[in-house]
Short mmCIF file of C-alpha atoms in Angstrom, two decimals:
data_model
loop_
_atom_site.label_atom_id
_atom_site.label_comp_id
_atom_site.label_asym_id
_atom_site.label_seq_id
_atom_site.Cartn_x
_atom_site.Cartn_y
_atom_site.Cartn_z
CA MET L 209 0.00 0.00 0.00
CA THR L 210 1.29 3.47 -0.97
CA THR L 211 0.78 6.22 1.57
CA ILE L 212 0.91 9.98 1.20
CA GLY L 213 3.72 11.76 3.02
CA SER L 214 1.77 14.94 3.67
CA PRO L 215 -1.98 14.42 3.25
CA ALA L 216 -2.77 18.11 3.77
CA ARG L 217 -0.33 19.24 1.09
CA VAL L 218 -1.49 16.61 -1.39
CA GLY L 219 -5.13 17.40 -0.64
CA ALA L 220 -4.62 21.10 -1.26
CA HIS L 221 -2.73 20.33 -4.48
CA ASP L 222 -5.39 17.92 -5.72
CA ALA L 223 -8.07 20.53 -5.07
CA ILE L 224 -6.59 23.19 -7.35
CA GLY L 225 -8.23 21.82 -10.52
CA PRO L 226 -11.71 21.42 -9.02
CA ALA L 227 -11.44 24.84 -7.35
CA VAL L 228 -10.55 26.48 -10.66
CA ALA L 229 -13.51 24.76 -12.30
CA LEU L 230 -15.85 25.92 -9.54
CA ALA L 231 -14.99 29.60 -10.04
CA PRO L 232 -16.86 30.24 -13.32
CA ILE L 233 -19.78 28.12 -12.16
CA GLY L 234 -19.96 30.10 -8.92
CA LEU L 235 -20.03 33.30 -10.95
CA VAL L 236 -23.02 32.08 -12.91
CA VAL L 237 -24.87 30.77 -9.86
CA GLY L 238 -24.27 34.03 -8.00
CA ALA L 239 -25.46 36.11 -10.93
CA LEU L 240 -28.61 34.06 -11.42
CA SER L 241 -29.39 33.99 -7.70
CA ALA L 242 -29.20 37.79 -7.53
CA GLU L 243 -31.95 38.00 -10.12
CA VAL L 244 -34.52 36.47 -7.77
CA MET L 245 -33.21 37.51 -4.33
CA ALA L 246 -31.58 40.41 -2.54
CA SER L 247 -27.79 40.33 -2.81
CA GLY L 248 -27.13 39.18 0.77
CA ALA L 249 -29.75 36.43 0.61
CA ALA L 250 -28.49 35.31 -2.81
CA TRP L 251 -24.98 34.85 -1.46
CA LEU L 252 -26.14 33.15 1.74
CA THR L 253 -27.84 30.35 -0.22
CA GLY L 254 -24.28 29.15 -0.93
CA PRO L 255 -23.26 28.35 2.66
CA LEU L 256 -26.82 27.22 3.40
CA LEU L 257 -27.15 24.63 0.63
CA VAL L 258 -23.48 23.93 -0.25
CA SER L 259 -24.69 22.68 -3.61
CA GLY L 260 -24.48 24.60 -6.86
CA ALA L 261 -27.04 22.28 -8.45
CA ALA L 262 -29.49 22.95 -5.62
CA GLN L 263 -28.91 26.70 -5.92
CA LEU L 264 -29.52 26.59 -9.67
CA ALA L 265 -32.68 24.52 -9.17
CA LEU L 266 -33.92 26.98 -6.57
CA VAL L 267 -33.46 29.90 -8.96
CA ALA L 268 -34.79 28.16 -12.07
CA LEU L 269 -37.90 26.77 -10.40
CA THR L 270 -38.64 30.04 -8.60
CA THR L 271 -38.42 31.85 -11.93
CA SER L 272 -40.72 29.34 -13.59
CA GLY L 273 -43.33 29.75 -10.84
CA ALA L 274 -43.11 26.23 -9.41
CA SER L 275 -44.75 25.55 -6.05
CA ALA L 276 -42.73 25.55 -2.83
CA VAL L 277 -43.28 21.80 -2.41
CA ALA L 278 -42.09 21.07 -5.94
CA ILE L 279 -38.97 23.16 -5.40
CA LEU L 280 -38.13 21.46 -2.10
CA VAL L 281 -38.70 17.97 -3.50
CA THR L 282 -36.49 18.74 -6.49
CA ILE L 283 -33.69 20.08 -4.30
CA VAL L 284 -33.84 17.05 -2.00
CA LEU L 285 -33.80 14.65 -4.95
CA LEU L 286 -30.90 16.52 -6.56
CA THR L 287 -28.80 16.29 -3.43
CA SER L 288 -29.80 12.76 -2.51
CA ARG L 289 -26.70 11.53 -4.33
CA CYS L 290 -24.73 12.94 -1.40
CA ALA L 291 -26.27 10.20 0.75
CA VAL L 292 -24.69 7.70 -1.65
CA TYR L 293 -21.33 9.42 -1.20
CA GLY L 294 -21.78 9.29 2.57
CA ALA L 295 -22.63 5.61 2.41
CA ALA L 296 -19.54 4.92 0.30
CA LEU L 297 -17.28 6.77 2.77
CA SER L 298 -19.06 5.75 5.98
CA THR L 299 -16.40 3.34 7.24
CA ARG L 300 -13.81 6.13 6.98
CA PHE L 301 -15.86 8.29 9.35
CA GLU L 302 -16.24 5.67 12.08
CA ALA L 303 -12.94 6.61 13.74
CA GLN L 304 -13.40 10.36 13.28
CA PRO L 305 -14.24 12.88 16.02
CA ARG L 306 -17.79 14.18 16.17
CA TRP L 307 -16.89 17.68 14.96
CA PHE L 308 -15.30 16.33 11.79
CA ARG L 309 -18.23 14.04 11.07
CA TRP L 310 -20.58 17.05 11.03
CA LEU L 311 -18.16 19.28 9.14
CA GLY L 312 -17.39 16.51 6.67
CA ALA L 313 -21.09 15.92 6.09
CA TYR L 314 -21.80 19.63 5.64
CA VAL L 315 -19.26 19.93 2.80
CA LEU L 316 -19.77 16.49 1.24
CA ILE L 317 -20.00 17.56 -2.41
CA ASP L 318 -19.30 15.80 -5.69
CA GLN L 319 -15.76 17.09 -6.00
CA ILE L 320 -14.51 16.15 -2.54
CA TYR L 321 -16.07 12.69 -2.81
CA VAL L 322 -14.29 12.07 -6.11
CA LEU L 323 -10.95 13.35 -4.80
CA VAL L 324 -11.11 11.37 -1.56
CA ASP L 325 -12.27 8.20 -3.30
CA SER L 326 -9.33 8.39 -5.70
CA ARG L 327 -6.89 8.54 -2.75
CA LEU L 328 -8.53 6.14 -0.28
CA ASP L 329 -5.83 3.51 -0.58
CA GLU L 330 -3.19 6.10 0.25
CA LEU L 331 -4.98 7.38 3.37
CA PRO L 332 -4.80 4.41 5.71
CA ASP L 333 -5.66 6.04 9.04
CA ALA L 334 -8.28 8.44 10.38
CA ARG L 335 -5.86 11.33 10.81
CA SER L 336 -4.49 11.29 7.26
CA PHE L 337 -8.03 10.92 5.86
CA ARG L 338 -9.17 13.94 7.88
CA GLN L 339 -6.18 16.07 6.89
CA TYR L 340 -6.64 15.29 3.21
CA TYR L 341 -10.38 15.90 3.35
CA LEU L 342 -10.07 19.28 5.09
CA ALA L 343 -7.18 20.48 2.93
CA GLY L 344 -9.08 19.40 -0.18
CA ILE L 345 -12.38 21.02 0.63
CA ALA L 346 -11.00 24.34 1.91
CA PRO L 347 -9.89 25.77 -1.47
CA MET L 348 -13.07 24.57 -3.15
CA TYR L 349 -15.39 25.98 -0.50
CA GLY L 350 -13.45 29.27 -0.36
CA THR L 351 -13.48 29.61 -4.13
CA TRP L 352 -17.21 28.97 -4.22
CA LEU L 353 -17.99 31.63 -1.62
CA VAL L 354 -15.80 34.23 -3.36
CA ALA L 355 -17.02 33.38 -6.87
CA THR L 356 -20.70 33.51 -5.90
CA ALA L 357 -20.08 36.85 -4.16
CA VAL L 358 -18.50 38.24 -7.31
CA GLY L 359 -21.36 36.79 -9.35
CA VAL L 360 -23.94 38.41 -7.08
CA LEU L 361 -22.23 41.79 -7.29
CA ALA L 362 -21.10 41.82 -10.91
CA GLY L 363 -23.13 39.07 -12.52
CA GLN L 364 -25.11 41.35 -14.78
CA THR L 365 -21.97 41.98 -16.80
CA ILE L 366 -21.60 38.29 -17.73
CA PRO L 367 -23.06 37.77 -21.23
CA ASP L 368 -25.76 35.08 -21.41
CA GLU L 369 -24.00 33.28 -24.27
CA TRP L 370 -20.94 32.52 -22.13
CA ARG L 371 -21.42 28.89 -21.23
CA LEU L 372 -19.28 28.94 -18.13
CA GLU L 373 -20.99 25.85 -16.75
CA LEU L 374 -18.97 23.83 -19.27
CA ALA L 375 -15.95 24.25 -16.98
CA PHE L 376 -17.50 21.50 -14.87
CA VAL L 377 -17.75 19.25 -17.94
CA VAL L 378 -14.00 19.70 -18.51
CA LEU L 379 -13.29 18.82 -14.88
CA VAL L 380 -15.47 15.69 -15.01
CA ALA L 381 -13.84 14.56 -18.27
CA VAL L 382 -10.38 14.82 -16.71
CA LEU L 383 -11.42 12.99 -13.55
CA LEU L 384 -13.30 10.34 -15.51
CA ARG L 385 -10.30 9.59 -17.69
CA GLY L 386 -8.34 8.59 -14.60
CA ALA L 387 -11.20 6.57 -13.14
CA LEU L 388 -11.83 4.33 -16.16
CA VAL L 389 -9.37 1.63 -15.20
CA SER L 390 -11.40 -1.50 -15.93
CA ARG L 391 -14.08 -2.86 -18.22
CA SER L 392 -16.67 -2.76 -15.47
CA ALA L 393 -15.81 0.89 -14.73
CA TRP L 394 -16.36 1.77 -18.39
CA ILE L 395 -19.69 -0.03 -18.48
CA GLY L 396 -20.84 1.54 -15.21
CA ALA L 397 -19.91 5.05 -16.35
CA ILE L 398 -21.51 4.70 -19.78
CA VAL L 399 -24.75 3.25 -18.41
CA ALA L 400 -24.90 5.93 -15.70
CA GLY L 401 -24.36 8.70 -18.24
CA ILE L 402 -26.86 7.45 -20.80
CA THR L 403 -29.49 6.75 -18.14
CA THR L 404 -29.07 10.22 -16.64
CA LEU L 405 -29.48 11.81 -20.06
CA LEU L 406 -32.51 9.70 -20.95
CA VAL L 407 -34.47 10.01 -17.71
CA GLY L 408 -33.54 13.66 -17.09
CA PRO L 409 -36.46 15.15 -19.04
CA LEU L 410 -38.87 12.72 -17.32
CA VAL L 411 -37.88 12.78 -13.68
CA GLY L 412 -35.92 16.03 -13.27
CA GLY L 413 -33.99 16.12 -10.02
CA ALA L 414 -34.07 12.35 -9.53
CA ALA L 415 -32.15 11.72 -12.75
CA LEU L 416 -28.71 11.72 -11.14
CA LEU L 417 -29.72 9.27 -8.45
CA ILE L 418 -31.36 6.95 -10.98
CA GLY L 419 -28.33 7.26 -13.26
CA ILE L 420 -25.92 6.38 -10.46
CA GLY L 421 -28.11 3.47 -9.35
CA SER L 422 -28.35 2.00 -12.83
CA GLY L 423 -24.63 2.45 -13.35
CA LEU L 424 -23.86 0.59 -10.13
CA VAL L 425 -26.13 -2.28 -11.18
CA ALA L 426 -24.54 -2.41 -14.65
CA ARG L 427 -21.06 -2.42 -13.12
CA ARG L 428 -21.98 -5.33 -10.87
CA LEU L 429 -23.42 -7.33 -13.78
CA ALA L 430 -20.44 -6.57 -16.04
CA MET Z 126 -42.74 31.75 -0.10
CA SER Z 127 -39.50 33.54 -0.93
CA PRO Z 128 -36.57 31.61 -2.45
CA PHE Z 129 -34.44 32.41 0.57
CA ALA Z 130 -37.08 30.97 2.92
CA LEU Z 131 -37.09 27.84 0.77
CA ALA Z 132 -33.30 27.65 1.06
CA LEU Z 133 -33.64 27.90 4.84
CA ILE Z 134 -36.06 24.96 4.85
CA ALA Z 135 -33.99 22.93 2.39
CA ALA Z 136 -30.71 23.39 4.25
CA PRO Z 137 -31.40 20.98 7.16
CA LEU Z 138 -32.94 18.44 4.76
CA ILE Z 139 -29.79 18.45 2.66
CA LEU Z 140 -27.57 18.24 5.72
CA ALA Z 141 -29.59 15.27 6.99
CA LEU Z 142 -29.02 13.46 3.68
CA ARG Z 143 -25.31 14.14 3.84
CA ALA Z 144 -25.01 13.30 7.53
CA ALA Z 145 -27.00 10.06 7.62
CA PHE Z 146 -24.12 7.68 6.94
CA VAL Z 147 -21.31 10.03 7.92
CA VAL Z 148 -22.28 11.30 11.38
CA TRP Z 149 -23.80 8.04 12.61
CA PRO Z 150 -21.86 5.37 10.69
CA GLU Z 151 -22.17 2.95 13.64
CA ARG Z 152 -25.97 3.22 13.78
CA ILE Z 153 -26.93 3.69 10.14
CA ARG Z 154 -24.94 0.97 8.43
CA VAL Z 155 -24.73 0.11 4.79
CA PRO Z 156 -25.70 -3.55 4.31
CA ASP Z 157 -22.60 -5.60 3.54
CA ARG Z 158 -24.05 -6.90 0.28
CA PHE Z 159 -24.18 -3.30 -1.06
CA ARG Z 160 -20.83 -2.17 0.33
CA GLY Z 161 -18.85 -3.63 -2.54
CA ASP Z 162 -21.08 -1.81 -5.04
CA LEU Z 163 -20.56 1.53 -3.34
CA GLU Z 164 -16.82 1.29 -2.92
CA GLY Z 165 -15.07 2.52 -6.03
CA ALA Z 166 -18.26 4.04 -7.39
CA ARG Z 167 -16.30 7.04 -8.69
CA PRO Z 168 -16.49 6.23 -12.44
CA VAL Z 169 -20.22 5.62 -12.17
CA VAL Z 170 -20.79 8.88 -10.29
CA LEU Z 171 -18.64 10.79 -12.77
CA GLY Z 172 -20.50 9.28 -15.72
CA ALA Z 173 -23.81 10.48 -14.31
CA LEU Z 174 -22.43 13.88 -13.32
CA GLY Z 175 -20.84 14.40 -16.73
CA ALA Z 176 -24.07 13.62 -18.56
CA SER Z 177 -26.02 15.87 -16.23
CA ALA Z 178 -23.53 18.71 -16.64
CA VAL Z 179 -23.62 18.49 -20.43
CA ALA Z 180 -27.43 18.42 -20.43
CA GLY Z 181 -27.59 21.34 -18.01
CA SER Z 182 -25.20 23.48 -20.03
CA GLY Z 183 -27.34 23.43 -23.12
CA GLY Z 184 -26.98 19.89 -24.41
CA ILE Z 185 -24.53 17.95 -26.52
CA ASP Z 186 -23.15 20.25 -29.21
CA VAL Z 187 -19.89 21.01 -31.00
CA LEU Z 188 -18.38 22.97 -28.11
CA ALA Z 189 -19.21 20.31 -25.51
CA VAL Z 190 -17.72 17.55 -27.69
CA ILE Z 191 -14.59 19.62 -28.36
CA LEU Z 192 -14.10 20.34 -24.68
CA VAL Z 193 -14.52 16.71 -23.62
CA ALA Z 194 -12.13 15.51 -26.33
CA PHE Z 195 -9.62 18.21 -25.41
CA ALA Z 196 -9.81 17.36 -21.70
CA VAL Z 197 -9.36 13.63 -22.27
CA VAL Z 198 -6.37 14.09 -24.58
CA ALA Z 199 -4.72 16.94 -22.64
CA ALA Z 200 -4.97 15.01 -19.38
CA LYS Z 201 -2.36 12.62 -20.77
CA TRP Z 202 0.33 15.28 -20.44
CA TRP Z 203 -0.99 18.08 -18.25
CA SER Z 204 -2.10 18.23 -14.64
CA MET Z 205 -5.79 18.46 -13.81
CA SER Z 206 -5.59 22.13 -12.88
CA THR Z 207 -3.76 23.02 -16.11
CA VAL Z 208 -6.38 21.23 -18.20
CA VAL Z 209 -9.22 22.97 -16.37
CA VAL Z 210 -7.63 26.41 -16.80
CA ALA Z 211 -7.00 25.70 -20.49
CA GLY Z 212 -10.61 24.50 -20.80
CA CYS Z 213 -11.85 27.76 -19.32
CA VAL Z 214 -9.73 29.66 -21.84
CA LEU Z 215 -11.27 27.58 -24.64
CA ILE Z 216 -14.78 28.34 -23.33
CA ALA Z 217 -14.03 32.06 -23.23
CA GLY Z 218 -12.52 31.86 -26.72
CA ALA Z 219 -15.54 30.02 -28.04
CA ALA Z 220 -17.82 32.67 -26.55
CA ALA Z 221 -15.70 35.40 -28.13
CA VAL Z 222 -16.02 33.91 -31.61
CA GLY Z 223 -19.66 33.00 -31.11
CA LEU Z 224 -19.31 29.21 -31.21
#
């Protein structure tokens, strides 16, 4: 087993790419949020929800006139994938102090799950896992708060045709390339992607969860 | 109800979802028969996230395909952060030329 000499340093280094990708997305989310809320409230939805997808859903559904129940259900379904991440990492939290369990749960987002999962074998004990996790999430969380603030304040100057959300696509493509190490991984990823695309128009916020579930089943059968 | 009030209501629901297996891993346990499926789920999660991101950014088009191809090829030689920065430059360039 290979271990990391300095988990905090490696975590901070690994987080640079995801943090850079979060910046343009945070700009867009901040700008859109400011269109339906006062500036302070728009920014506060970031630390409240800690989910760009949930923030975007909140704005989009509010704009479209959806009911409060529909908006809440959509947000919960969208973020339900985080429960899957928690389940996948649960054994790594058993030896952690209470404060870190809550903090780790609060910031359990797609990017930190992917980073931590890719390094699990190199983080053998609770302390190294915690150091890597905290050092990895800090730049991402900080970038998000700053980028959404800038978006809230200066978002009107961002042209609509700038598809800044595609920065996340670039990030996922890079991470996916490193994760496709076996035939079953390929099959799982392809099935998850196609399923998410196909069921998205039908089930909205539940698409990601259904996509991940079908991908896991396909990977097991492969 | 205002969007901010909805965010206030949603926040504890989201935290509960995230905390279920993380804060009480001794009480809320993943059945052993599913544990193997969850471990190493990264490629599956990324496949779903990638598809969702492409759909949410306006769908599969020339720019999305170019960016994915660029990222996959560039990742052979460059670090993740370099590829992401270069991708952002490509996005800005595409917007500038109206692609």
